[in-house]
Coordinates of C-alpha atoms in Angstrom, one line a residue:
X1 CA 107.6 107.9 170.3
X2 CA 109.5 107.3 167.3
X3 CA 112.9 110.0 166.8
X4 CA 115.0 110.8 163.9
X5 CA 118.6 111.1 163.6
X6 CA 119.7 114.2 161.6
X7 CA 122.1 113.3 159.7
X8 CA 125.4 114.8 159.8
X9 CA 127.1 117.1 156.8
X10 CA 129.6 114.3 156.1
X11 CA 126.9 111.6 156.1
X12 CA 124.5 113.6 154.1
X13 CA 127.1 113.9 151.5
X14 CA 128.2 110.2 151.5
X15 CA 124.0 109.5 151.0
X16 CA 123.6 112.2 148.4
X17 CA 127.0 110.5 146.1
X18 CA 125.3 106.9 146.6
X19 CA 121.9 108.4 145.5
X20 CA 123.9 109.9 142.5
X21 CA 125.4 106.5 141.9
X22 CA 122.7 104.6 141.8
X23 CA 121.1 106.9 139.6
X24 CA 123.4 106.6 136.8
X25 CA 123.7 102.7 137.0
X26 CA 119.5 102.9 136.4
X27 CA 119.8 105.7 133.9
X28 CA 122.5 105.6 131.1
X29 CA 123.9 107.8 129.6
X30 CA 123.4 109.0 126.1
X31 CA 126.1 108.1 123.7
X32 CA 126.1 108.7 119.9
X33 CA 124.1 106.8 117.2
X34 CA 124.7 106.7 114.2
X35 CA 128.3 106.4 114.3
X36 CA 128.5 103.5 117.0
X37 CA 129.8 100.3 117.0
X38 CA 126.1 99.4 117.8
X39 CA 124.9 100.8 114.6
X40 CA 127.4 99.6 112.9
X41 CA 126.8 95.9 113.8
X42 CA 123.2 96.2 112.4
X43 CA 124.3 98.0 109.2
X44 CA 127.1 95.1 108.7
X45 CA 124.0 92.5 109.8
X46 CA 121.8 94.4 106.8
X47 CA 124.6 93.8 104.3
X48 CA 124.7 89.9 105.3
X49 CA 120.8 89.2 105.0
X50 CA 120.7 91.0 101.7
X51 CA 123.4 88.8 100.7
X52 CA 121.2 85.9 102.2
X53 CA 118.0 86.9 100.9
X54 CA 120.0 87.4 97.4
X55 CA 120.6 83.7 97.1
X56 CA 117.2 82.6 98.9
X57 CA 115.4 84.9 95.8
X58 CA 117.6 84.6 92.5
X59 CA 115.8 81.5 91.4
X60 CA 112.6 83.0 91.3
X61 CA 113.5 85.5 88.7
X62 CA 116.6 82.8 86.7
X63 CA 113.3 80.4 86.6
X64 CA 111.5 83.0 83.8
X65 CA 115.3 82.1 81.9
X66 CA 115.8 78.4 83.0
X67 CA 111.8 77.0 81.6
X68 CA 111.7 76.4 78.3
X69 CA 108.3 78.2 78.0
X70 CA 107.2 77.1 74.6
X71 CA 106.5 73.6 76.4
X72 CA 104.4 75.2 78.3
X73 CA 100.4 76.1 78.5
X74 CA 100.0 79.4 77.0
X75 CA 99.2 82.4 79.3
X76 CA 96.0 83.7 78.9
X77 CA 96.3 86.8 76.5
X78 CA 95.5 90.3 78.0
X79 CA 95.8 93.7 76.9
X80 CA 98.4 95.5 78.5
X81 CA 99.0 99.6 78.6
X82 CA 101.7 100.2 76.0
X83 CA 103.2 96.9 76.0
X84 CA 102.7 94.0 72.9
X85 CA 100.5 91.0 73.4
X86 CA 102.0 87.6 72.7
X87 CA 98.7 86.9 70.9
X88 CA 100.5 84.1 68.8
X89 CA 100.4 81.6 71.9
X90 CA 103.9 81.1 71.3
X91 CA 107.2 81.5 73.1
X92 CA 107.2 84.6 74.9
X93 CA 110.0 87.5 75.1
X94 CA 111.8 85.7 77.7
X95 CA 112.5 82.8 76.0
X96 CA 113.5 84.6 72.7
X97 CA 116.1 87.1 73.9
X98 CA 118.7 84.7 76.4
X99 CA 122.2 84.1 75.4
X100 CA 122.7 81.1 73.1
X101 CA 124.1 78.1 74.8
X102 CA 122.9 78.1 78.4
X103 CA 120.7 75.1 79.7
X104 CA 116.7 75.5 79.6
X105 CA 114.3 72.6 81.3
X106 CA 111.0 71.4 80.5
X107 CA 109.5 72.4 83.9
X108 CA 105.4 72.4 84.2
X109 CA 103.8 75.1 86.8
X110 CA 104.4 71.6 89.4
X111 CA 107.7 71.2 89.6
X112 CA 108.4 74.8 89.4
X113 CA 106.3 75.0 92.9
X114 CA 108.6 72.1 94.1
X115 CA 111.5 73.6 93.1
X116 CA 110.4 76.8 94.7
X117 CA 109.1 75.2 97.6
X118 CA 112.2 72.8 98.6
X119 CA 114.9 75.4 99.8
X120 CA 112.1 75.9 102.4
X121 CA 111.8 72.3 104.2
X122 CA 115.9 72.8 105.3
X123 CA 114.9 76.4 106.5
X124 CA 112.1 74.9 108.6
X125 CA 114.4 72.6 110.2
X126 CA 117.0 74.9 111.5
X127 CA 115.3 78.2 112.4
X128 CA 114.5 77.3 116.3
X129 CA 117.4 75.1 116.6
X130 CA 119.6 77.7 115.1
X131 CA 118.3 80.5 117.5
X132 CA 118.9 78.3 120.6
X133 CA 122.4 77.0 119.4
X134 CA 123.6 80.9 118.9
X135 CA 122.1 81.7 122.3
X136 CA 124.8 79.2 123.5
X137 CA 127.9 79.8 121.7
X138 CA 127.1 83.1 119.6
X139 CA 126.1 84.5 116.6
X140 CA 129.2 85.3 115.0
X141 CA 130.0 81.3 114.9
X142 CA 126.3 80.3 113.8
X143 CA 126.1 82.9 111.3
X144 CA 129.4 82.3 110.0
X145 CA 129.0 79.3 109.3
X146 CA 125.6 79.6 107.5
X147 CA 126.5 82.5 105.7
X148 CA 129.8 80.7 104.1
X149 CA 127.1 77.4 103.9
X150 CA 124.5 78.7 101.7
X151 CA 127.1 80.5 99.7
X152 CA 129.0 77.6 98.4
X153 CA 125.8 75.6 97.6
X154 CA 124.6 78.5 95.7
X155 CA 128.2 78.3 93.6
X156 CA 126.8 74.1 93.0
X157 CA 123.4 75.1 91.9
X158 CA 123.6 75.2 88.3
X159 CA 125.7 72.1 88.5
X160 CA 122.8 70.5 90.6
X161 CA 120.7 71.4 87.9
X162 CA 122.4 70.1 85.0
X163 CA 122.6 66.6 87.2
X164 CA 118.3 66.6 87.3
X165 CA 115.6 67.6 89.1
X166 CA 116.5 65.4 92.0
X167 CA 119.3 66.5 92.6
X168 CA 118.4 70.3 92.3
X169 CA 116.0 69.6 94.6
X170 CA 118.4 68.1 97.4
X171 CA 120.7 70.6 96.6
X172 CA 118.1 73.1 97.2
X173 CA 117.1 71.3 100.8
X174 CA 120.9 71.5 101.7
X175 CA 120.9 75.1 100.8
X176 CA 117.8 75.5 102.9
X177 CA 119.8 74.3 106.0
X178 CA 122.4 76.8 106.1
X179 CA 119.8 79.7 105.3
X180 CA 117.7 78.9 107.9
X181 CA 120.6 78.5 109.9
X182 CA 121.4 81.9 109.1
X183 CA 118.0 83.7 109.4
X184 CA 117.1 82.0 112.5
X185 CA 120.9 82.3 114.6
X186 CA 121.3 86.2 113.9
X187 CA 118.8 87.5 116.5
X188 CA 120.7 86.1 119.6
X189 CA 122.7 88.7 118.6
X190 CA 120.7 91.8 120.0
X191 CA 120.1 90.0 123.2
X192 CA 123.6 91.6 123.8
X193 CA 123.4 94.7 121.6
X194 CA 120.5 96.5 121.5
X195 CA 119.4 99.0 124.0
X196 CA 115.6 98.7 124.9
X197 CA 114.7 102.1 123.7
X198 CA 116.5 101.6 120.2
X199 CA 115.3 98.4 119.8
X200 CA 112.7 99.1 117.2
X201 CA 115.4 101.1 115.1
X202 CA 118.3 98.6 115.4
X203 CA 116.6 95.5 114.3
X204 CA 114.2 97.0 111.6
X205 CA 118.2 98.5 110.1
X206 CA 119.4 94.5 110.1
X207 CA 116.1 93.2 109.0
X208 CA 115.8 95.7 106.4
X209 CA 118.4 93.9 104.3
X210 CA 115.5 90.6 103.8
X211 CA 113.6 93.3 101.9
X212 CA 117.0 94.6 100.2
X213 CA 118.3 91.4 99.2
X214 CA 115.1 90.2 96.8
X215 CA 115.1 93.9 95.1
X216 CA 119.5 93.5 94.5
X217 CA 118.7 89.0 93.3
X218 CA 116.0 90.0 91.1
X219 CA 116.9 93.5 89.6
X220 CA 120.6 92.3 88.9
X221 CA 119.3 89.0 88.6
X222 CA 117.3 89.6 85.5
X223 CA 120.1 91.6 83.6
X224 CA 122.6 88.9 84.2
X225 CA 120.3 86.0 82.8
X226 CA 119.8 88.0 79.6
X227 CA 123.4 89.6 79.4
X228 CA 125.8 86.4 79.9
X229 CA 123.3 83.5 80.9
X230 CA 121.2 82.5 83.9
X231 CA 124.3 80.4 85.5
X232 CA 126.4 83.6 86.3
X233 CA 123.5 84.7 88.2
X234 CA 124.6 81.9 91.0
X235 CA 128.4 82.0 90.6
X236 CA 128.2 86.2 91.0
X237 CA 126.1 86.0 94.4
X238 CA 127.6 82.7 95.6
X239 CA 131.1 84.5 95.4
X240 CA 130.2 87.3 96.6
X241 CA 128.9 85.3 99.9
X242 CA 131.9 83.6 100.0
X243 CA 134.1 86.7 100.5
X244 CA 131.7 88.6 103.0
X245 CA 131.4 85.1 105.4
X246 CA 135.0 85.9 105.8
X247 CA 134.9 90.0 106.5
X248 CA 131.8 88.8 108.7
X249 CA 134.5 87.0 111.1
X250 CA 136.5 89.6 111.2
X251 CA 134.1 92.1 111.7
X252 CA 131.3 91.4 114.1
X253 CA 131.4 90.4 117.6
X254 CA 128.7 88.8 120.0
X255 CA 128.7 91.4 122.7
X256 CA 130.2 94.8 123.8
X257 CA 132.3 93.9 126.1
X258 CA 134.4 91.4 124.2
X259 CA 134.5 94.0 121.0
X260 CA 138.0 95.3 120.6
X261 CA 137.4 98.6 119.2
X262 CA 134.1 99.6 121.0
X263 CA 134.7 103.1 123.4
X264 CA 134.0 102.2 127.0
X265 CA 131.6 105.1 127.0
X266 CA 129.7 103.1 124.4
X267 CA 129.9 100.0 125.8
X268 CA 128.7 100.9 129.5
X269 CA 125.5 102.6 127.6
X270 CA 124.3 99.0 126.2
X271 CA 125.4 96.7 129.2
X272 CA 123.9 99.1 131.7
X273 CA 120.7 99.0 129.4
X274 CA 120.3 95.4 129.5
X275 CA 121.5 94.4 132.6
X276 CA 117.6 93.9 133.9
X277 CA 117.0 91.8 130.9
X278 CA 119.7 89.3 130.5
X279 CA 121.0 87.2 132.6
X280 CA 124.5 86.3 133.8
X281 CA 123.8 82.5 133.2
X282 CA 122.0 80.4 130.7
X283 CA 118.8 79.3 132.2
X284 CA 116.8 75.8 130.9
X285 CA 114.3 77.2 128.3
X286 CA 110.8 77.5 130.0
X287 CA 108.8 75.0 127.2
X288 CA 106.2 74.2 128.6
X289 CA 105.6 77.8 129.6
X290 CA 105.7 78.6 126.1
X291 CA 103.5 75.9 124.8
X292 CA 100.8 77.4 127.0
X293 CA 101.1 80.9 126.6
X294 CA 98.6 82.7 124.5
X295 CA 101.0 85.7 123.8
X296 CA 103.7 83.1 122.3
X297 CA 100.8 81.8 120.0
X298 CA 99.4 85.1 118.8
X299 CA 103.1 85.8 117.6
X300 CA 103.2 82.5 115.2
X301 CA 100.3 82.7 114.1
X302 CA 100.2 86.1 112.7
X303 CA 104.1 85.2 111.4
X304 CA 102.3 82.3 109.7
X305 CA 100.1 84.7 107.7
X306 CA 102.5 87.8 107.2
X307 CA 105.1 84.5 105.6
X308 CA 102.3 83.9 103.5
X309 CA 102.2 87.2 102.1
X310 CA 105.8 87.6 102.1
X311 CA 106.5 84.3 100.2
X312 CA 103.7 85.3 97.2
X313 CA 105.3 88.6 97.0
X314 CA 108.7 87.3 96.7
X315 CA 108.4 83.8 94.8
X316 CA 105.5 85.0 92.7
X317 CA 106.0 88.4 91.7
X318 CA 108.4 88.1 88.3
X319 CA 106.1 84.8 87.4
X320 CA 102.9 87.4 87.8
X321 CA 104.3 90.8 86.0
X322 CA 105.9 87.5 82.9
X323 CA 102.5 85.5 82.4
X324 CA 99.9 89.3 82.7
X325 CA 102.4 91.3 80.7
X326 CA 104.7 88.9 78.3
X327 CA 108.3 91.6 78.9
X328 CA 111.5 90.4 78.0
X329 CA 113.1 89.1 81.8
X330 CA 115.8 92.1 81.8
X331 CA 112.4 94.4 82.3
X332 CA 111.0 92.2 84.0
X333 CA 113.8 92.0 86.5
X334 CA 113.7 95.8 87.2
X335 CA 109.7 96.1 87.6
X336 CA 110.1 93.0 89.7
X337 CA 112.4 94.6 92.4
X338 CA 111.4 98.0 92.7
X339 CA 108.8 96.7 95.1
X340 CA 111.3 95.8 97.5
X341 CA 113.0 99.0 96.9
X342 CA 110.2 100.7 99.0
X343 CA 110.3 97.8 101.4
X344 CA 113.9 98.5 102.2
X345 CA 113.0 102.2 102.8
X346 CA 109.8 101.7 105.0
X347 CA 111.2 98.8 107.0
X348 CA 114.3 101.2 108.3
X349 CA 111.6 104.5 108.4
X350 CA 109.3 101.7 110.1
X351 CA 111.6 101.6 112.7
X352 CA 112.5 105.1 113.6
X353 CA 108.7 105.9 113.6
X354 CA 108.3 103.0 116.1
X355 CA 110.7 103.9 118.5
X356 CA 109.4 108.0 118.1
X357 CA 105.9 106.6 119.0
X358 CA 107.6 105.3 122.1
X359 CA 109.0 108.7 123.5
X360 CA 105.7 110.1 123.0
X361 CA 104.3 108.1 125.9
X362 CA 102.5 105.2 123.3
X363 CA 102.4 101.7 124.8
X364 CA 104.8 99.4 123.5
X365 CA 101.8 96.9 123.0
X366 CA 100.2 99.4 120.5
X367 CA 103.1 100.2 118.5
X368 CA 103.5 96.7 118.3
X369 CA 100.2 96.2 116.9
X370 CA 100.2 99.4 115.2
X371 CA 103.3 97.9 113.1
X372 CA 101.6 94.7 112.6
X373 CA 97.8 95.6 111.6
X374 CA 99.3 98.6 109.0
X375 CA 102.2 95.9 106.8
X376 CA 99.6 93.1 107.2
X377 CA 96.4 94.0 106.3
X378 CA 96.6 97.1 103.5
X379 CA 99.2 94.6 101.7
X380 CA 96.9 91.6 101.3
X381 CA 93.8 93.3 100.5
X382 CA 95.8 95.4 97.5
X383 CA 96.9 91.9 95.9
X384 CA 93.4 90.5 96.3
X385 CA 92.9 94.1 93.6
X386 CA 95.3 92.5 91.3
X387 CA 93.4 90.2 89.0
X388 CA 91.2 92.9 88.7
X389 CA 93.4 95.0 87.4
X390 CA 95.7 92.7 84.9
X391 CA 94.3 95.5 82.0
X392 CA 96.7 98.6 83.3
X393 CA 100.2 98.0 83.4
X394 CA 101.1 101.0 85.2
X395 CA 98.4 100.3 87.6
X396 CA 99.6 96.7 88.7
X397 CA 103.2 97.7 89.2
X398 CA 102.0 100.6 91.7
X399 CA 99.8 98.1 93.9
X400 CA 102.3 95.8 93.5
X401 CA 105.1 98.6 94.9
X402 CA 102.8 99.9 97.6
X403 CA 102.0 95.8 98.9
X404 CA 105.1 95.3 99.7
X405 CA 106.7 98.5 100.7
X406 CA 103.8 98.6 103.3
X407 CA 104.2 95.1 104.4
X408 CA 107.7 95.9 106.0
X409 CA 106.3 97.7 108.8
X410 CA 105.5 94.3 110.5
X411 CA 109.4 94.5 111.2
X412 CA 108.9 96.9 114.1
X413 CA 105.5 94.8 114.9
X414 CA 105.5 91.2 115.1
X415 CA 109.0 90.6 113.8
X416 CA 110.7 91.3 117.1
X417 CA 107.9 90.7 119.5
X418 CA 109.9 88.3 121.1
X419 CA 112.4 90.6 122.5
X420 CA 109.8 92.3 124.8
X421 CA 107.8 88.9 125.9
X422 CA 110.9 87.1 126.9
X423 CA 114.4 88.8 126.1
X424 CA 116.2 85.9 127.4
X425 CA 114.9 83.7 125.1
X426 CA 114.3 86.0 122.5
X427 CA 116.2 84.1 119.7
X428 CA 114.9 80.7 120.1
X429 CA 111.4 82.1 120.1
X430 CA 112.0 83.9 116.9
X431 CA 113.6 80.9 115.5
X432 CA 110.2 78.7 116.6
X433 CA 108.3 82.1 115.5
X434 CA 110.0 82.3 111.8
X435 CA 110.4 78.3 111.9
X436 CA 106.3 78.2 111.8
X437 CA 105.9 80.7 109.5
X438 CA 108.6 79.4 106.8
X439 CA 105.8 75.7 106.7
X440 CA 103.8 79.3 104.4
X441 CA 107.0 79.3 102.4
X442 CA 106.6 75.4 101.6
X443 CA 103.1 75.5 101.2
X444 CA 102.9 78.9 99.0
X445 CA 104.4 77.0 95.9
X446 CA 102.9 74.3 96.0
X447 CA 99.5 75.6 96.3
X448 CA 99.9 78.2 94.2
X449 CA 101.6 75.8 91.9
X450 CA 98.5 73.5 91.6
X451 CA 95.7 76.7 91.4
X452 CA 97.6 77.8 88.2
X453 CA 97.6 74.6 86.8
X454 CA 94.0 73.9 87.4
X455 CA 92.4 77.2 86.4
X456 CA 95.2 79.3 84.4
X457 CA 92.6 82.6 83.9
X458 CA 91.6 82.8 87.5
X459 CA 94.2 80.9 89.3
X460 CA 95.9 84.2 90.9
X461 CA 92.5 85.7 91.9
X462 CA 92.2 82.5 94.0
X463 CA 96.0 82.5 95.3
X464 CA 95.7 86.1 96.0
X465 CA 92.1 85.5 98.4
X466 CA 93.4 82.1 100.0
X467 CA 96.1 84.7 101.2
X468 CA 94.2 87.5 102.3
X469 CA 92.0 85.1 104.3
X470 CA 95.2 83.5 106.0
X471 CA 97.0 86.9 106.3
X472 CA 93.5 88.3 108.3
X473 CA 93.1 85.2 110.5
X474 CA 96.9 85.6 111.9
X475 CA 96.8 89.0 112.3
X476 CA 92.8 88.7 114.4
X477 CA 94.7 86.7 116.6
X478 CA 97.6 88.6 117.2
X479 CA 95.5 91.6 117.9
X480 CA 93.1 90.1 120.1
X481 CA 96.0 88.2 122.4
X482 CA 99.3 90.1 121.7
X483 CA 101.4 91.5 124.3
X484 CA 104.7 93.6 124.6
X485 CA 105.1 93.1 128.5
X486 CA 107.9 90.4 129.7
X487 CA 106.1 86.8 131.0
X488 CA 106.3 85.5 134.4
X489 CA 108.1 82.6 132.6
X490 CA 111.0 84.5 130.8
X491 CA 111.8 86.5 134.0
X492 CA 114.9 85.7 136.0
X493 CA 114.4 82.5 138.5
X494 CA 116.4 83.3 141.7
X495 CA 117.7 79.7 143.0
X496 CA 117.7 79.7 146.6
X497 CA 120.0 76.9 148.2
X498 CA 119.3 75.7 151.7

């Protein structure tokens, strides 16, 4: 017959204290938001990619400045809502109204794709490598370095140009190497800083700033070609690089506990947060693993087709609004980036409403998808609208607006699925994830590139429907095998020694 001790007042005590213990190791506690360090990494992480994103966009809005258009196949005339028709044929507004003096190419609808195109094959090549090597020695090194990187080869672009094509296009390669660098090396970073339940919120702040950064290129970008000359459009933001690489160093850190100005309060919160999810030592990267799991698959796919519709949005929109509307490239430039105005807003409201859905009891797999299906598919099908509408002005701005401000959603969708499928590998998956999904980014201009050379009247309808078909077949696949819960694979491997 089995007995039971009862404890004594002392012991009960000493078992009640380690209960209590034990509880606030698995529970931690609250500590402030907004004003934390934490925060304040991502908001500092926002400021870098719109710098980034700055320099990976301002050549799609200096290119309306650097073509001499009056080489060029004339646009097919349409009637526009308020605004004159260049029914001449002739040079348009953009070519009339640029300060005297600066440099203009002979460029067909080809090599402007290459151009475009190029900056791409060096991001393709860094992304997962970039995301492993920050894993291993940190962001704020990897980072750094690309940040400072990309700005100086900005600063040599209109050199590069000036030298030929060649070697614009080698520059642009080079350059393509530190931003992938860059874009692929900062999400090592919220292995270490971001609390599980604010992950949504935290990483949609710092990816925000991709959405930020082509609205600043091409708003300021536009002014400053038609002001001073398309030239001071790459010294201003390769400067400005320059300087923030530097406050970068001094400001960012890769984890809490090696932060000097972080409050310990602050800094038990995140450690105790993650302490399930990363590891104390490296572990060999599970490849084979990932080659075979579906979830990893449905995550590059869908990146593959939300890329697609991110690089048409961003490479394509001031070439759209120039050849449907003929406006001088100063208003050009502001109806250009006032999509990506909106983007900036819904990607950071994207990710509080994520993280809400998540207190009310939703599965992390729905929000997910949630995320994904609502900036993917609304987006895509509004552009496939567009040709359609090439008669009202005020019409095609709006779609135009809503595409992309919608599309930033996927940030608290697909964007960081990686962190809940494997959180110790979470940056080298993105990196792979992004890496597949910048081959769009080569092949957008190009493509596109060649359907507006073959068929100038209808060669946007069929660039905006090749996307919408891409966009739809990523984002089937996502829904159908997606997951938010961490893999067999990307768990911890306890080594047992004999």
């Amino acid at each position: 017959m089995a007995t039971t001790r009862k404890l004594s007042p002392t012991e009960g005590e000493s078992k009640h204290s380690q209960d209590m213990q034990l509880e606030e190791k698995l529970i931690p506690r609250k500590v402030q938001s907004l004003c934390s360090v934490r925060y304040g990494v991502a908001f500092i992480l926002q400021l870098c990619n719109i710098i980034l994103m700055s320099q990976n966009t301002i050549m799609n809005i200096t290119m309306v400045a650097m073509v001499n258009n009056t080489d060029l196949q004339p646009q097919v005339n349409v009637s526009t809502e308020g605004l004159p028709v260049n029914s001449s044929g002739g040079p348009n507004k953009a070519a009339n109204s640029l300060p005297a003096g600066v440099p203009v190419y002979n460029w067909s609808p080809e090599i402007q794709g290459i151009i475009f195109g190029s900056v791409n094959y060096g991001i393709i090549l860094t992304l997962a490598p970039s995301g492993y090597l920050a894993g291993r020695v940190g962001t704020k090194r990897v980072f750094g370095v690309a940040l400072f990187g990309s700005s100086l080869l900005i600063l040599c672009t209109p050199l590069a140009a000036d030298l030929g094509l060649t070697v614009l296009i080698v520059t642009r390669i080079v350059h393509g190497i530190s931003q992938g660098s860059g874009l692929g090396g900062q999400y090592a970073l919220w292995e270490k800083w971001c609390p599980p339940h604010e992950r949504s919120r935290l990483c949609a702040i710092a990816l925000s700033g991709m959405a930020l950064g082509p609205f600043v290129a091409i708003l300021l970008g536009g002014f400053i070609s038609q002001v001073i000359g398309w030239p001071f459009v790459f010294y201003i933001f390769g400067g400005l690089g320059c300087v923030w690489s530097l406050l970068w160093v001094v400001l960012v850190y890769d984890d809490p506990v090696s932060h000097p100005w972080i409050s310990i309060s602050e800094k038990e919160y995140i450690t105790s947060s993650l302490a399930q999810q990363v590891s104390s030592s490296r572990q060999s990267l599970p490849i084979k693993d990932m080659v075979r799991s579906l979830p990893v698959w449905s995550m590059i796919l869908c990146s593959l087709g939300y890329q697609w519709l991110i690089t048409v949005l961003v490479v394509y929109t001031p070439t759209y609004i120039s050849s449907a509307f003929d406006i001088n490239i100063r208003d050009n430039g502001i109806v250009s980036a006032l999509p990506f105005l909106l983007a900036w807003a819904f990607g950071i409201l994207g990710g509080q409403l994520a993280d809400f859905l998540l207190t009310k009891n939703f599965r992390l797999v729905t929000v997910r998808k949630l995320a994904t299906v609502l900036g993917n598919l609304p987006s895509s099908a509004i552009l496939v609208a567009l040709p359609y509408l090439r008669s009202s002005y005020i019409t095609t701005v709006t779609f135009l607006i809503i595409s992309c401000g919608l599309a930033s959603l996927c940030q608290s969708g697909v964007s960081i699925n990686a962190l809940d499928i494997a959180p110790r590998h979470s940056s080298f998956l993105m990196g792979v994830a992004r890496g597949f999904g910048y081959i769009a980014a080569v092949l957008v201009p190009t493509v596109s590139g060649f359907l507006l050379s073959q068929d100038p009247e209808f060669g946007w309808r069929n660039i905006f429907f090749l996307l919408f078909a891409i966009n739809t077949l990523g984002l089937v696949f996502y829904i159908i095998f997606g997951e938010a819960d961490v893999q067999d694979w990307a768990k911890e491997r306890k080594v047992t020694r004999l």
